[in-house]
Coordinates of C-alpha atoms and ligand atoms in Angstrom, one line a residue:
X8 CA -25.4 -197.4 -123.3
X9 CA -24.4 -200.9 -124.8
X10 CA -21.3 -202.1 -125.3
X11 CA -21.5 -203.0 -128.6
X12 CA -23.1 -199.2 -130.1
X13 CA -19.6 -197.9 -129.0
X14 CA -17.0 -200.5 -129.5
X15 CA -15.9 -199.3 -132.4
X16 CA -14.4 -196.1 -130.6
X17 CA -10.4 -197.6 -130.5
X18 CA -8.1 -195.9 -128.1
X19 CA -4.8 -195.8 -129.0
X20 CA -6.3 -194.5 -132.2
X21 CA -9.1 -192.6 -130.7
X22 CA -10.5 -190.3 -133.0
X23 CA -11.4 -187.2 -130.2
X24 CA -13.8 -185.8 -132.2
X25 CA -15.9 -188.6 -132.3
X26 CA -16.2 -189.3 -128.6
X27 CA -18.9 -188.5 -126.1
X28 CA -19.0 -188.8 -122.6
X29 CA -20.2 -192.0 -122.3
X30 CA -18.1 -193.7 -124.8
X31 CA -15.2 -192.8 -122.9
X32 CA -14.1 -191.6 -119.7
X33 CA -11.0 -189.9 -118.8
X34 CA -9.2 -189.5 -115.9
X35 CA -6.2 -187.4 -114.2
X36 CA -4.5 -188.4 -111.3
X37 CA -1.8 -187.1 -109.7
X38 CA 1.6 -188.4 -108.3
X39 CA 2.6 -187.7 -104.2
X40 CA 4.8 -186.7 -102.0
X41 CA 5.0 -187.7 -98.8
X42 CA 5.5 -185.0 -96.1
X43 CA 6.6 -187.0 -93.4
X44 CA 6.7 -190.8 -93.4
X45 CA 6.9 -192.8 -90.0
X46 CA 7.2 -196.6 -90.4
X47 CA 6.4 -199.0 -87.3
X48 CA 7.7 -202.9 -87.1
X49 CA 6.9 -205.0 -89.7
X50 CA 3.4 -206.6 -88.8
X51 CA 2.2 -210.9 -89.5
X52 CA 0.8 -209.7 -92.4
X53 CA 3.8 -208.6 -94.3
X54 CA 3.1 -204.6 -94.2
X55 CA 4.3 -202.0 -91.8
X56 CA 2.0 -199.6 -89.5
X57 CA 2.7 -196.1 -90.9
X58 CA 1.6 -192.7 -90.1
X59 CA 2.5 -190.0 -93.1
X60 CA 1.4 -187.0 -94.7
X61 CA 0.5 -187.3 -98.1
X62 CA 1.0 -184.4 -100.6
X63 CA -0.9 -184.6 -103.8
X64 CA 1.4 -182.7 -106.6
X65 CA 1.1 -181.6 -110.1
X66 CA 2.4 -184.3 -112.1
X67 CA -0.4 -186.7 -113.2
X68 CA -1.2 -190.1 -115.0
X69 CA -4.3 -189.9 -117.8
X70 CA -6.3 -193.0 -117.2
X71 CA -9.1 -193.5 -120.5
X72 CA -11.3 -195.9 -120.3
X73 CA -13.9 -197.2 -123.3
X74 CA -16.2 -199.8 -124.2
X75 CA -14.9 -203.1 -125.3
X76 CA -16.5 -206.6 -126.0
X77 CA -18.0 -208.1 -122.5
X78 CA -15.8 -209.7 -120.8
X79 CA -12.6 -208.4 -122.2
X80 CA -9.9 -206.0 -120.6
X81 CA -7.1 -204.4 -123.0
X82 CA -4.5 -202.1 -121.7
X83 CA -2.5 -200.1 -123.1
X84 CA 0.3 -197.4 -121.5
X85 CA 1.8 -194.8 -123.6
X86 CA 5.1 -192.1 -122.4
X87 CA 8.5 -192.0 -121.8
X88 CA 8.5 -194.6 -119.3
X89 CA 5.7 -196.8 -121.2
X90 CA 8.4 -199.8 -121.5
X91 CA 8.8 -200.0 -117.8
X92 CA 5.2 -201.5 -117.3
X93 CA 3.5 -204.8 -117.7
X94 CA 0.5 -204.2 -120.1
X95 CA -1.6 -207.3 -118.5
X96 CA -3.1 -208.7 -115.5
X97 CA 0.4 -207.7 -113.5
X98 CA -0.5 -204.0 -113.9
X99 CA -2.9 -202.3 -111.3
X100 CA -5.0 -200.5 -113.6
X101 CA -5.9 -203.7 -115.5
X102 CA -6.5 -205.0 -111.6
X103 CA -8.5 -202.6 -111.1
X104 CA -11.1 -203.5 -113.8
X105 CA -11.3 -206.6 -112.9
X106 CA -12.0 -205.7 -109.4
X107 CA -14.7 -203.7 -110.3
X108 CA -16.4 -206.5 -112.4
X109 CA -16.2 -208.8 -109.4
X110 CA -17.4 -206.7 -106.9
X111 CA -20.7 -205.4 -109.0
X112 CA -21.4 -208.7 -110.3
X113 CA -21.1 -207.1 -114.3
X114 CA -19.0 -208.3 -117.2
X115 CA -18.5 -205.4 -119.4
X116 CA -15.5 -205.0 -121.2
X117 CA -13.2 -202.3 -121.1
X118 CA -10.2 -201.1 -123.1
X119 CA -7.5 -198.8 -120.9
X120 CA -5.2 -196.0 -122.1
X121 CA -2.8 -194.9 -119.6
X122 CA -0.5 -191.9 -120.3
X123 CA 2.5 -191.7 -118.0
X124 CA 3.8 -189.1 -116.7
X125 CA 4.5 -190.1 -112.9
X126 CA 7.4 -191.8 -112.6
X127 CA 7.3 -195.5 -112.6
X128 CA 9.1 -197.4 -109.4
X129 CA 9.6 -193.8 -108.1
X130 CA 8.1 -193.3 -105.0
X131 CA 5.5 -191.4 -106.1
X132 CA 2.3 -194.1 -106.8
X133 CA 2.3 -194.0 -110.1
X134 CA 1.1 -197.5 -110.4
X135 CA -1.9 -196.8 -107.5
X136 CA -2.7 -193.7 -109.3
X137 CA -3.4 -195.8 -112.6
X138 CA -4.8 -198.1 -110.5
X139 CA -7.1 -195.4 -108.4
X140 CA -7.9 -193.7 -112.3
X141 CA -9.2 -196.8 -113.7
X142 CA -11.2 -197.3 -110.9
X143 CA -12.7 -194.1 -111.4
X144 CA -13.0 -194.4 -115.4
X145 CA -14.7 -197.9 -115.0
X146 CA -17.7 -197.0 -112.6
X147 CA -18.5 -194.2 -114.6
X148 CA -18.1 -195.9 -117.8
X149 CA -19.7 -199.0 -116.5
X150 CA -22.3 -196.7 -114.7
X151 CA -22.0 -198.8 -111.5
X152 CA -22.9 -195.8 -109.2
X153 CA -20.3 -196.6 -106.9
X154 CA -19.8 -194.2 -103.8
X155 CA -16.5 -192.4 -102.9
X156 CA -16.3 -194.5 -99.7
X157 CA -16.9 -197.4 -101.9
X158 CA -14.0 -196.9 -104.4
X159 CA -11.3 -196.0 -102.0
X160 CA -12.4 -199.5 -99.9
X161 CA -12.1 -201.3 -103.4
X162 CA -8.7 -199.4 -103.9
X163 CA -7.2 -200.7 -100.5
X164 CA -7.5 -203.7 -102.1
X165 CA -5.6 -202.9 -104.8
X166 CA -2.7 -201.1 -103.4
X167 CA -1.8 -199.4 -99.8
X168 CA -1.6 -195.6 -102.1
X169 CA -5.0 -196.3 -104.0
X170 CA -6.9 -194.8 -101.7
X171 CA -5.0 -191.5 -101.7
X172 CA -5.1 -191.0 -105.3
X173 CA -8.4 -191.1 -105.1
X174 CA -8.5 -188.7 -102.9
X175 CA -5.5 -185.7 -103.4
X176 CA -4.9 -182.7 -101.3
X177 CA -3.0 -183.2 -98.3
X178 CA -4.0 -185.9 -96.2
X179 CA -2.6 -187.9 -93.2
X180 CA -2.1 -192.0 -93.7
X181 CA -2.6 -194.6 -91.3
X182 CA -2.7 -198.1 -91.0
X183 CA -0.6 -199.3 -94.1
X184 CA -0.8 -195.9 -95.2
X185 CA -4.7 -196.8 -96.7
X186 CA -6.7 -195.0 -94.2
X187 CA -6.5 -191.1 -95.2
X188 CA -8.1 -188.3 -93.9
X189 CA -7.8 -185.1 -95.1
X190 CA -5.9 -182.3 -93.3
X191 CA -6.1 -178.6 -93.7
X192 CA -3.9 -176.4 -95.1
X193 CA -3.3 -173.0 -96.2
X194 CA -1.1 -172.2 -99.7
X195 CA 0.6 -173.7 -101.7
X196 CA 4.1 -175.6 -101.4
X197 CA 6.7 -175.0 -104.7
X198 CA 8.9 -178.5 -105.1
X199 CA 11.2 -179.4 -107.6
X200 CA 11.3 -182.7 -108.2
X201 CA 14.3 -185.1 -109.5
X202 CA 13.9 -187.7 -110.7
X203 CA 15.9 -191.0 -110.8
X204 CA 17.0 -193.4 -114.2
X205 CA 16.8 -196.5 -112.4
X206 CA 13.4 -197.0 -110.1
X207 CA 13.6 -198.8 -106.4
X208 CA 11.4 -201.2 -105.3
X209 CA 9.4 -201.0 -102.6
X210 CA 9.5 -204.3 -101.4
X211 CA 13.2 -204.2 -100.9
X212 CA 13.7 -201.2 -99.1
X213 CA 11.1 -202.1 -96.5
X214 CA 13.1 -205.2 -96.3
X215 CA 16.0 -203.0 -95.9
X216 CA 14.5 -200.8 -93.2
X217 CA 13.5 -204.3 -91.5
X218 CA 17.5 -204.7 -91.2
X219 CA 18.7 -201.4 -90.7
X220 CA 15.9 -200.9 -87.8
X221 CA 14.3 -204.0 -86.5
X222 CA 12.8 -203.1 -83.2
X223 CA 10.8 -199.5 -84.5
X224 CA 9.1 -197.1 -82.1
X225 CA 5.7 -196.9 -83.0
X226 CA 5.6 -194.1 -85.6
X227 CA 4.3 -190.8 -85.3
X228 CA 3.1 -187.1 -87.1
X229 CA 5.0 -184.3 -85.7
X230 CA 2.2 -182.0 -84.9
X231 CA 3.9 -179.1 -85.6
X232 CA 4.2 -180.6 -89.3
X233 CA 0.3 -179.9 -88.9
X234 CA 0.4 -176.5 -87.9
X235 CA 3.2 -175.6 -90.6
X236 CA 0.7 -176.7 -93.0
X237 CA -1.8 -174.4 -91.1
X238 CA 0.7 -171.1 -91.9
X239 CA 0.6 -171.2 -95.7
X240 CA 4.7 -170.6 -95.6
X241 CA 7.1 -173.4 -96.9
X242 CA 9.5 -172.2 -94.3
X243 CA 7.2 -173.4 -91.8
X244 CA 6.6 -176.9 -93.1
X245 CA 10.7 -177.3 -94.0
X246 CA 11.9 -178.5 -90.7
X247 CA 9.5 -180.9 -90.0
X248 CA 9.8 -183.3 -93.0
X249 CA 11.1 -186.7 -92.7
X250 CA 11.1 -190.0 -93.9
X251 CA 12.3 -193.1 -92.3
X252 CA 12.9 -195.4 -95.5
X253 CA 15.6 -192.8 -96.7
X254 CA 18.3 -194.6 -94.8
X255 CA 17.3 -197.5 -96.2
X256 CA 16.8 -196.6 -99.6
X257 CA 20.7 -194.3 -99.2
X258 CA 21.9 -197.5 -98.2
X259 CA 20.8 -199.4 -101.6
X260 CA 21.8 -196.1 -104.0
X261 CA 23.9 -194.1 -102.0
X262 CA 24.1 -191.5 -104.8
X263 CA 20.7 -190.1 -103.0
X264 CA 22.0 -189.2 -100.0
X265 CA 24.3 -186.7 -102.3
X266 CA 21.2 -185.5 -104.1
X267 CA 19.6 -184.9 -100.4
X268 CA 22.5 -183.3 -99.3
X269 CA 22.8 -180.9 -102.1
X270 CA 19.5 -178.8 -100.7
X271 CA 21.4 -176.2 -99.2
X272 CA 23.6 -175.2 -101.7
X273 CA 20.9 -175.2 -104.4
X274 CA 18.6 -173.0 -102.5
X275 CA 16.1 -175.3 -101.3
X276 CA 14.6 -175.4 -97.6
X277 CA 15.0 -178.8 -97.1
X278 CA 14.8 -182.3 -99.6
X279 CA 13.1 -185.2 -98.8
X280 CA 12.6 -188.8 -100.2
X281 CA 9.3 -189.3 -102.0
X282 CA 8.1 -192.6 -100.3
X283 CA 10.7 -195.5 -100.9
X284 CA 12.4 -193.5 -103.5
X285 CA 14.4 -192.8 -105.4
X286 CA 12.3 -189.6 -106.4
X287 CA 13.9 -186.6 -104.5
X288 CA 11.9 -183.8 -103.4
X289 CA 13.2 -180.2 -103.0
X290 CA 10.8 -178.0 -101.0
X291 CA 11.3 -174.1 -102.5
X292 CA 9.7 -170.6 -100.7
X293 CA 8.2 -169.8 -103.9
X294 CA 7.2 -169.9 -107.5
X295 CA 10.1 -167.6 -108.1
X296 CA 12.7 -169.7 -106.0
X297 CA 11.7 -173.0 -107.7
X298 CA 12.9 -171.9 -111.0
X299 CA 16.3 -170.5 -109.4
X300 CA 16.2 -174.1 -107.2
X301 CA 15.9 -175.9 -111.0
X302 CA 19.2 -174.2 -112.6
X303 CA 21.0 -175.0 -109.5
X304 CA 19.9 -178.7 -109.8
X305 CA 20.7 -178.6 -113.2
X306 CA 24.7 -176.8 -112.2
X307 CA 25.1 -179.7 -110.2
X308 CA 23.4 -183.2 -111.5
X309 CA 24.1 -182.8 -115.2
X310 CA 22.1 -181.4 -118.0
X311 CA 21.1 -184.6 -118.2
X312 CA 19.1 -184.7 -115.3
X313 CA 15.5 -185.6 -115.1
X314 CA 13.9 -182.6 -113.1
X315 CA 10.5 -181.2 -112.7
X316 CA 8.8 -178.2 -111.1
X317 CA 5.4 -179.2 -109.5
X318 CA 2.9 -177.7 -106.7
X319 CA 0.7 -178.9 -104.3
X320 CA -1.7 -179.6 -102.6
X321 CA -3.8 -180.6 -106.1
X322 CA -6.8 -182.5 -105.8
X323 CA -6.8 -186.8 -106.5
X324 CA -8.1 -188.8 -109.3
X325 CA -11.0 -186.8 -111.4
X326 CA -12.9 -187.4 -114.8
X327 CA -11.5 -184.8 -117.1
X328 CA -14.1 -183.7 -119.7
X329 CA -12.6 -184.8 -123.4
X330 CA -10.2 -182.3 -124.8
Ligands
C5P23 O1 0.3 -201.9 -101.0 P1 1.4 -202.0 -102.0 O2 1.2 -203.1 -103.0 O3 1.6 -200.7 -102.8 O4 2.7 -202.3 -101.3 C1 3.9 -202.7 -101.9 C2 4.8 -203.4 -100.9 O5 5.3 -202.4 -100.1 C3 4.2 -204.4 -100.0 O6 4.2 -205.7 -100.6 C4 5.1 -204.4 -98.8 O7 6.3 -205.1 -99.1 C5 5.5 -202.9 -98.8 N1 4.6 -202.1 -97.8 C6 4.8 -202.3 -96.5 N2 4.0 -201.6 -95.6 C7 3.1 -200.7 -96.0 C8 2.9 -200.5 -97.4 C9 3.7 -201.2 -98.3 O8 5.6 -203.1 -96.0 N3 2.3 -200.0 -95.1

């Protein structure tokens, strides 16, 4: 289809009823957890070796993407968070366009709508998941016929999470946490998830992991993490979470080790960080214990407090047909 037939189609002020699926492409992608999250020695090229479990979970980022004039890219991010993020060239979905155009040798233009919902700086890849959506909205859009392979190379480009938003479930991370594979699992695991006011950044808690632990073994996955997965029970996955940046991350906002700590006492099997944080996730039994697990959070943090109730494994970043 030609760029110019469509343009007229403006997000922001999309009129739904008007659009087709080749005018514009949406896209959901969900946040992660990360099961366990091993971290070897900072390496010459300024990232670490990690091994981790990836947990795709149900709170997701809307990526549209429509025709604009060749050559152009216009972004635009809407949601609570919305004034947190760099509508330009610093923002990984716009990255992620231009990518695209480089690699297939096009020029189309494209204007991006991103609704937020993951939080951003949260240890959760929000920014890769906009980044790993508009991938995903542009080579359809664009028509580039693009394999998956293809996408999550281009998306290790972009960001060391991309490729896992591409690809959702459960899935174990190597190298900088880039090359994924996915792992079987039985169930479904109940979080509840809380939130932070204030993000981290990544950057700096690495730095601070490089100070707190400068000579790292070289990291691992428990395989009985593996085999808990295997058993479809939460109780079985509890004890073998971890995450070596918490320290580091306690360190810079020691009010998260008090959130960590207050697992037991709200019900929860365990909590663990979500990445570099500050996101804190509570692992529950059940449906039924998450909500229980939420109004104990809510005793103790403050009515105040930014929770959310979310499952997992959910699948990564997928067109969703327009509402
Ligand atoms: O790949 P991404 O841009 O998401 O990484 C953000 C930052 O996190 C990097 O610049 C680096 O400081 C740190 N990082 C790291 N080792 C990794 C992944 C990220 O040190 N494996």
């Amino acid at each position: 289809m030609a760029p110019e037939a469509v343009g007229a189609n403006t997000l922001g002020a999309v009129d739904v009823a008007s659009e087709t699926a080749l005018e514009v492409i949406r896209t959901r992608i969900p946040g992660k957890i990360n099961l366990t999250l091993g971290v070897g020695p900072l390496g010459a090229d300024g990232y670490h070796p990690l091994v981790t479990a990836f947990q795709a979970v149900s709170v997701y980022d809307e990526v549209t993407a429509a025709w604009a004039p060749e050559g152009v890219t216009e972004l635009q991010t809407v949601g609570r968070e919305a004034h947190l993020v760099d509508d330009d060239h610093r923002n990984l979905a716009w990255r992620a366009a231009e990518l695209l155009r480089s690699h297939c040798g096009v020029n189309h233009g494209v204007r991006l709508h991103v609704a937020k919902d993951i939080p951003v700086a949260g240890g959760m890849a929000g920014g890769s998941a906009d980044a790993a959506g508009a991938l995903l909205a542009c080579s359809v859009l664009w028509d580039l016929d693009l394999d998956p392979s293809e996408l999550r190379e281009l998306g290790a480009e972009l960001g060391a999470d991309v490729p896992f938003g591409l690809t959702g479930g459960t899935a174990v991370g190597t190298g900088r946490g880039d090359e994924v594979v996915p792992a079987l699992t039985r169930g479904t695991c109940h979080w509840v998830l809380a939130f932070s006011s204030e993000g981290l950044s990544t950057p700096r808690v690495f730095a601070r992991h490089d100070e707190l632990r400068p000579d790292p073994p070289p990291p691992t996955l428990p395989p009985e993490l593996l085999a808990g997965l295997g058993t479809g029970r939460a109780a079985d996955v509890a004890p073998h979470l971890f995450n070596d940046l918490a320290e580091a991350a306690c360190s810079l906002r020691p009010d998260l080790a008090d959130t960590i700590a207050l697992a037991p006492r709200v019900g929860a099997l365990t909590a663990v960080l979500c990445g570099s944080g500050p996101t804190v996730a509570f692992l529950v039994a059940d449906e039924a214990s998450a909500v229980d697990v939420h109004l104990a959070l809510k005793a103790e943090l403050g009515a105040e407090a930014h929770l959310r109730r979310v499952h997992g494994p959910v699948p990564g970043a997928r067109l969703v047909h327009p509402a």
